[in-house]
Coordinates of C-alpha atoms in Angstrom, one line a residue:
M73 CA 13.8 -75.3 29.1
I74 CA 10.4 -74.0 27.8
S75 CA 10.9 -70.9 30.0
I76 CA 14.3 -70.1 28.4
L77 CA 12.9 -70.5 24.9
A78 CA 10.0 -68.2 25.8
Q79 CA 12.3 -65.5 27.1
Q80 CA 14.4 -65.7 23.9
G81 CA 11.3 -65.4 21.8
I82 CA 10.2 -62.3 23.7
R83 CA 13.6 -60.7 23.3
S84 CA 13.5 -61.5 19.6
L85 CA 10.1 -59.9 19.3
Q86 CA 11.3 -56.8 21.2
Y87 CA 14.3 -56.5 18.8
R88 CA 11.9 -56.6 15.9
V89 CA 9.6 -54.0 17.3
H90 CA 12.6 -51.7 18.1
G91 CA 14.0 -52.3 14.6
L92 CA 10.7 -51.4 13.0
G93 CA 10.5 -48.3 15.1
Y94 CA 14.0 -47.3 14.1
L95 CA 13.1 -47.9 10.5
F96 CA 10.0 -45.8 10.8
Y97 CA 12.0 -43.0 12.3
I98 CA 14.4 -43.1 9.4
L99 CA 11.6 -43.0 6.9
I100 CA 10.0 -40.0 8.5
T101 CA 13.3 -38.2 8.7
L102 CA 13.9 -38.8 5.0
L103 CA 10.5 -37.6 4.1
L104 CA 11.0 -34.4 6.0
I105 CA 14.4 -33.8 4.3
F106 CA 13.4 -34.5 0.8
S107 CA 9.7 -33.3 0.8
P108 CA 9.4 -30.0 -1.1
P109 CA 8.8 -27.0 1.1
V110 CA 5.3 -25.5 1.3
K111 CA 5.2 -22.9 -1.5
A112 CA 4.3 -19.4 -0.3
E113 CA 1.5 -17.8 -2.2
E114 CA 2.2 -14.6 -4.3
V115 CA -0.3 -11.8 -4.2
R116 CA -0.2 -9.3 -7.1
V117 CA -1.0 -5.9 -5.6
A118 CA -1.8 -3.0 -7.9
V119 CA -1.2 0.1 -5.7
A120 CA -1.7 3.9 -6.3
A121 CA 1.7 5.6 -6.5
N122 CA 1.2 7.7 -3.4
F123 CA 1.0 4.5 -1.2
L124 CA 3.9 2.6 -2.8
S125 CA 6.7 3.3 -0.3
T126 CA 4.2 2.7 2.6
L127 CA 3.1 -0.6 1.1
Q128 CA 6.8 -1.7 0.6
Q129 CA 7.3 -1.1 4.4
L130 CA 4.1 -2.9 5.2
A131 CA 5.0 -5.9 3.0
A132 CA 8.3 -6.4 4.8
V133 CA 6.5 -6.5 8.2
Y134 CA 3.8 -8.8 6.8
H135 CA 6.2 -11.3 5.3
N136 CA 8.0 -11.6 8.7
Q137 CA 4.7 -12.9 10.1
Q138 CA 3.7 -15.4 7.4
S139 CA 5.0 -16.9 4.2
D140 CA 2.9 -15.1 1.5
R141 CA 4.8 -12.6 -0.7
L142 CA 3.6 -9.5 -2.4
M143 CA 4.3 -8.6 -6.0
I144 CA 3.8 -4.8 -6.2
I145 CA 2.8 -3.0 -9.3
S146 CA 2.4 0.8 -9.0
G147 CA 0.8 3.5 -11.1
S148 CA -2.0 6.1 -11.1
S149 CA -5.3 5.0 -9.8
G150 CA -7.0 5.7 -13.2
G151 CA -4.3 3.8 -15.1
L152 CA -4.5 0.8 -12.9
Y153 CA -8.3 0.8 -13.0
A154 CA -8.2 0.8 -16.8
Q155 CA -5.7 -2.1 -16.7
I156 CA -8.0 -4.1 -14.4
R157 CA -11.0 -3.6 -16.7
H158 CA -8.9 -4.9 -19.6
G159 CA -8.0 -8.1 -17.8
A160 CA -4.7 -7.3 -15.9
P161 CA -4.1 -10.3 -13.6
Y162 CA -4.0 -8.5 -10.3
D163 CA -5.3 -10.0 -7.0
L164 CA -5.7 -6.8 -5.0
F165 CA -6.2 -3.2 -6.0
L166 CA -5.3 -0.4 -3.5
S167 CA -6.6 2.8 -5.1
A168 CA -6.0 6.4 -4.0
D169 CA -9.7 7.1 -4.1
Q170 CA -13.1 5.4 -3.5
S171 CA -14.8 6.1 -6.8
R172 CA -12.8 3.6 -8.8
P173 CA -13.2 0.7 -6.3
E174 CA -16.9 1.6 -6.3
R175 CA -17.1 1.4 -10.1
L176 CA -15.3 -1.9 -10.1
E177 CA -17.8 -3.2 -7.6
E178 CA -20.8 -2.0 -9.7
E179 CA -19.2 -3.6 -12.8
G180 CA -18.7 -7.0 -11.1
F181 CA -14.9 -7.0 -11.1
I182 CA -14.4 -7.6 -7.3
L183 CA -15.2 -10.3 -4.8
P184 CA -18.5 -9.3 -3.2
G185 CA -18.0 -7.6 0.2
S186 CA -14.3 -7.0 -0.3
R187 CA -14.2 -3.2 -0.7
F188 CA -12.7 -1.5 2.3
T189 CA -11.1 1.8 3.3
Y190 CA -7.5 1.5 4.3
A191 CA -6.5 5.2 4.7
R192 CA -7.4 8.8 4.2
G193 CA -4.8 10.7 2.2
L194 CA -3.4 14.1 3.0
L195 CA -2.1 16.6 0.4
A196 CA 1.2 18.5 0.7
L197 CA 2.9 21.3 -1.2
W198 CA 6.7 20.7 -1.3
S199 CA 9.8 22.3 -2.7
D200 CA 13.4 21.2 -2.7
D201 CA 14.2 24.9 -1.9
P202 CA 14.1 25.5 1.8
L203 CA 12.9 29.1 1.2
Q204 CA 10.3 28.5 -1.5
V205 CA 7.2 27.3 0.4
D206 CA 6.0 29.0 3.5
R207 CA 3.9 27.3 6.2
E208 CA 0.7 29.1 5.2
G209 CA 0.9 28.3 1.5
A210 CA 1.0 32.0 0.6
V211 CA 3.6 31.2 -2.1
L212 CA 0.7 30.1 -4.4
H213 CA -0.6 33.7 -4.4
S214 CA 2.8 35.3 -4.7
G215 CA 3.5 34.7 -8.4
T216 CA 7.2 34.0 -7.5
F217 CA 7.3 30.6 -9.1
Q218 CA 7.4 29.8 -12.8
H219 CA 5.8 26.4 -12.7
L220 CA 3.7 24.3 -10.3
S221 CA 3.7 20.5 -10.8
L222 CA 0.8 18.2 -9.8
P223 CA -0.6 14.8 -10.8
N224 CA -3.1 14.9 -13.6
P225 CA -6.5 15.3 -12.0
V226 CA -8.1 13.1 -14.6
N227 CA -6.2 10.0 -13.4
A228 CA -4.8 10.8 -10.0
P229 CA -6.9 11.6 -6.9
Y230 CA -4.2 13.7 -5.4
G231 CA -4.1 15.8 -8.5
L232 CA -7.9 16.2 -8.3
A233 CA -7.6 17.3 -4.7
A234 CA -4.9 19.9 -5.7
Q235 CA -7.1 21.2 -8.5
Q236 CA -10.1 21.5 -6.1
L237 CA -7.9 23.3 -3.5
L238 CA -6.6 25.8 -6.2
S239 CA -10.1 26.3 -7.5
K240 CA -11.3 27.1 -4.0
Q241 CA -8.6 29.8 -3.7
G242 CA -9.4 31.2 -7.2
L243 CA -6.1 30.2 -8.6
W244 CA -6.7 27.2 -10.9
R245 CA -8.0 29.0 -14.0
T246 CA -5.3 31.7 -13.7
L247 CA -2.4 29.3 -13.4
D248 CA -3.8 27.1 -16.1
D249 CA -4.3 30.0 -18.5
Q250 CA -0.8 31.1 -17.9
K251 CA 0.5 27.6 -18.6
R252 CA 2.2 27.4 -15.3
L253 CA 0.7 24.0 -14.4
I254 CA 2.7 20.9 -15.2
R255 CA 0.5 17.8 -15.1
T256 CA 2.3 14.5 -14.5
G257 CA 1.1 10.8 -14.6
N258 CA 1.1 10.3 -10.8
V259 CA 2.4 11.8 -7.5
R260 CA 5.7 9.9 -7.9
Q261 CA 6.4 11.7 -11.2
T262 CA 5.5 15.0 -9.6
L263 CA 8.0 14.4 -6.8
F264 CA 10.7 13.4 -9.3
Q265 CA 10.0 16.7 -11.2
V266 CA 10.5 18.8 -8.1
V267 CA 13.6 16.8 -6.9
S268 CA 15.2 17.1 -10.4
G269 CA 14.5 20.9 -10.6
A270 CA 12.1 20.6 -13.5
A271 CA 9.5 22.3 -11.4
P272 CA 10.3 24.5 -8.3
L273 CA 7.4 23.1 -6.3
G274 CA 4.6 20.6 -6.5
F275 CA 1.6 19.0 -4.9
I276 CA 2.4 15.5 -3.5
A277 CA 1.1 13.2 -0.8
L278 CA 2.1 14.0 2.8
S279 CA 3.4 10.4 3.0
Q280 CA 6.0 11.2 0.3
A281 CA 7.1 14.3 2.3
R282 CA 7.6 12.0 5.3
H283 CA 9.8 9.5 3.4
P284 CA 13.3 9.4 4.8
F285 CA 14.7 10.6 1.5
I286 CA 12.6 13.8 1.7
S287 CA 11.8 14.3 5.4
G288 CA 13.4 17.4 6.8
K289 CA 14.6 18.7 3.4
G290 CA 13.3 21.6 1.4
S291 CA 10.1 23.5 2.5
L292 CA 6.6 22.2 3.1
W293 CA 3.0 23.3 3.5
V294 CA 0.4 20.9 4.6
P295 CA -3.0 22.4 3.7
D296 CA -5.9 22.0 6.2
P297 CA -7.9 18.9 4.9
S298 CA -11.0 21.1 5.0
L299 CA -9.7 22.9 1.9
Y300 CA -10.3 19.9 -0.4
P301 CA -12.7 17.0 -0.4
P302 CA -11.5 13.9 1.6
I303 CA -9.1 11.6 -0.2
I304 CA -10.7 8.3 0.9
Q305 CA -8.4 5.5 -0.3
Q306 CA -10.1 2.1 -0.7
G307 CA -9.0 -1.4 -1.7
V308 CA -10.7 -4.3 -3.3
V309 CA -10.0 -8.0 -3.9
L310 CA -10.5 -8.7 -7.6
A311 CA -13.0 -11.4 -8.8
R312 CA -10.5 -12.9 -11.2
S313 CA -7.8 -13.2 -8.5
R314 CA -5.7 -16.4 -8.7
Q315 CA -5.0 -16.2 -5.0
P316 CA -8.2 -14.9 -3.4
Q317 CA -7.6 -16.4 0.0
A318 CA -4.1 -14.9 0.2
A319 CA -5.4 -11.6 -1.0
L320 CA -8.1 -11.6 1.7
R321 CA -5.5 -12.5 4.4
F322 CA -3.5 -9.4 3.5
M323 CA -6.6 -7.3 3.2
R324 CA -7.6 -8.3 6.8
W325 CA -4.1 -7.6 8.0
L326 CA -4.2 -4.1 6.5
Q327 CA -7.0 -3.4 8.9
S328 CA -5.2 -4.6 12.0
Q329 CA -3.9 -2.2 14.7
Q330 CA -0.3 -2.9 13.7
A331 CA -0.8 -2.0 10.1
R332 CA -3.0 1.0 10.9
T333 CA -0.4 2.4 13.2
L334 CA 2.3 2.0 10.5
I335 CA 0.0 3.7 7.9
A336 CA -0.7 6.6 10.2
A337 CA 3.0 7.1 10.9
S338 CA 3.6 7.3 7.1
G339 CA 1.4 10.4 6.8
Y340 CA -2.2 9.1 6.5
Q341 CA -5.3 9.2 8.6
V342 CA -6.7 6.0 9.8
G343 CA -8.8 7.1 12.8
Q344 CA -8.3 9.5 15.7
K345 CA -6.5 7.0 18.1
D346 CA -3.9 6.1 15.5
L347 CA -3.4 9.8 14.6
L348 CA -2.6 10.6 18.2
L349 CA -0.1 7.7 18.3
A350 CA 1.6 8.9 15.1
G351 CA 1.5 12.6 16.0
G352 CA -1.1 13.4 13.4
F353 CA -3.5 16.3 12.8
P354 CA -6.0 16.7 15.7
K355 CA -8.3 19.0 13.6
A356 CA -9.0 16.5 10.9
V357 CA -11.3 13.9 12.5
W358 CA -13.2 11.4 10.4

């Protein structure tokens, strides 16, 4: 009799344990269903206009690997630099030069040690007319064009590179005196001018000429990089960033082999190995 009662007590205890386990399982399931999802961090990236389309491609690849999202704001390097100094709430600044990131570092606007080089830019002279630009750039000396568009050298590093190239060839002062130079806010505006027909040709970034919308159209001259000072493009994480860890994560990823190969394929130099993979320019080694 005692044995039977003991067995019944054990079974009762087992049912209670199993019941508690089932209840625990239900509670965990409900918590998983109704708990709010982990919020992805949003990184506000201020990027020079030449790198915009490349950054948009990189952002899509990056987001497939983790949950952070990029909010991209584009403009001239000089304009973005001024906005940052006046308190613009950006997390990361990708400039088209190294001088402005260096200035921000000297002025205490960046996280210490965060300044890095992500690409070296290459200049291109492009026209929507297939017969306008020859592969040696002799059109610049021909006088057959009415206007030449370029980004304003004061704010845009690619415009400064174009100015230095034209000066080296003895053309800058002549074209400027003849009022044949059209200065735009950034390389995107220069490209739009040439596409729209407002200018017959213009200096843009090689990355723009490789964009699917442009690639294979019109005529193109890619000057030897030795004709102008290097366009070293640097980035910084800003000291007032609201998402410094997320900004640093993306900064580190930009220096990965995957990102560097994508950047090289877009028309930038990131090192000799990546240039060879992307079919780059073997003469220009840095």
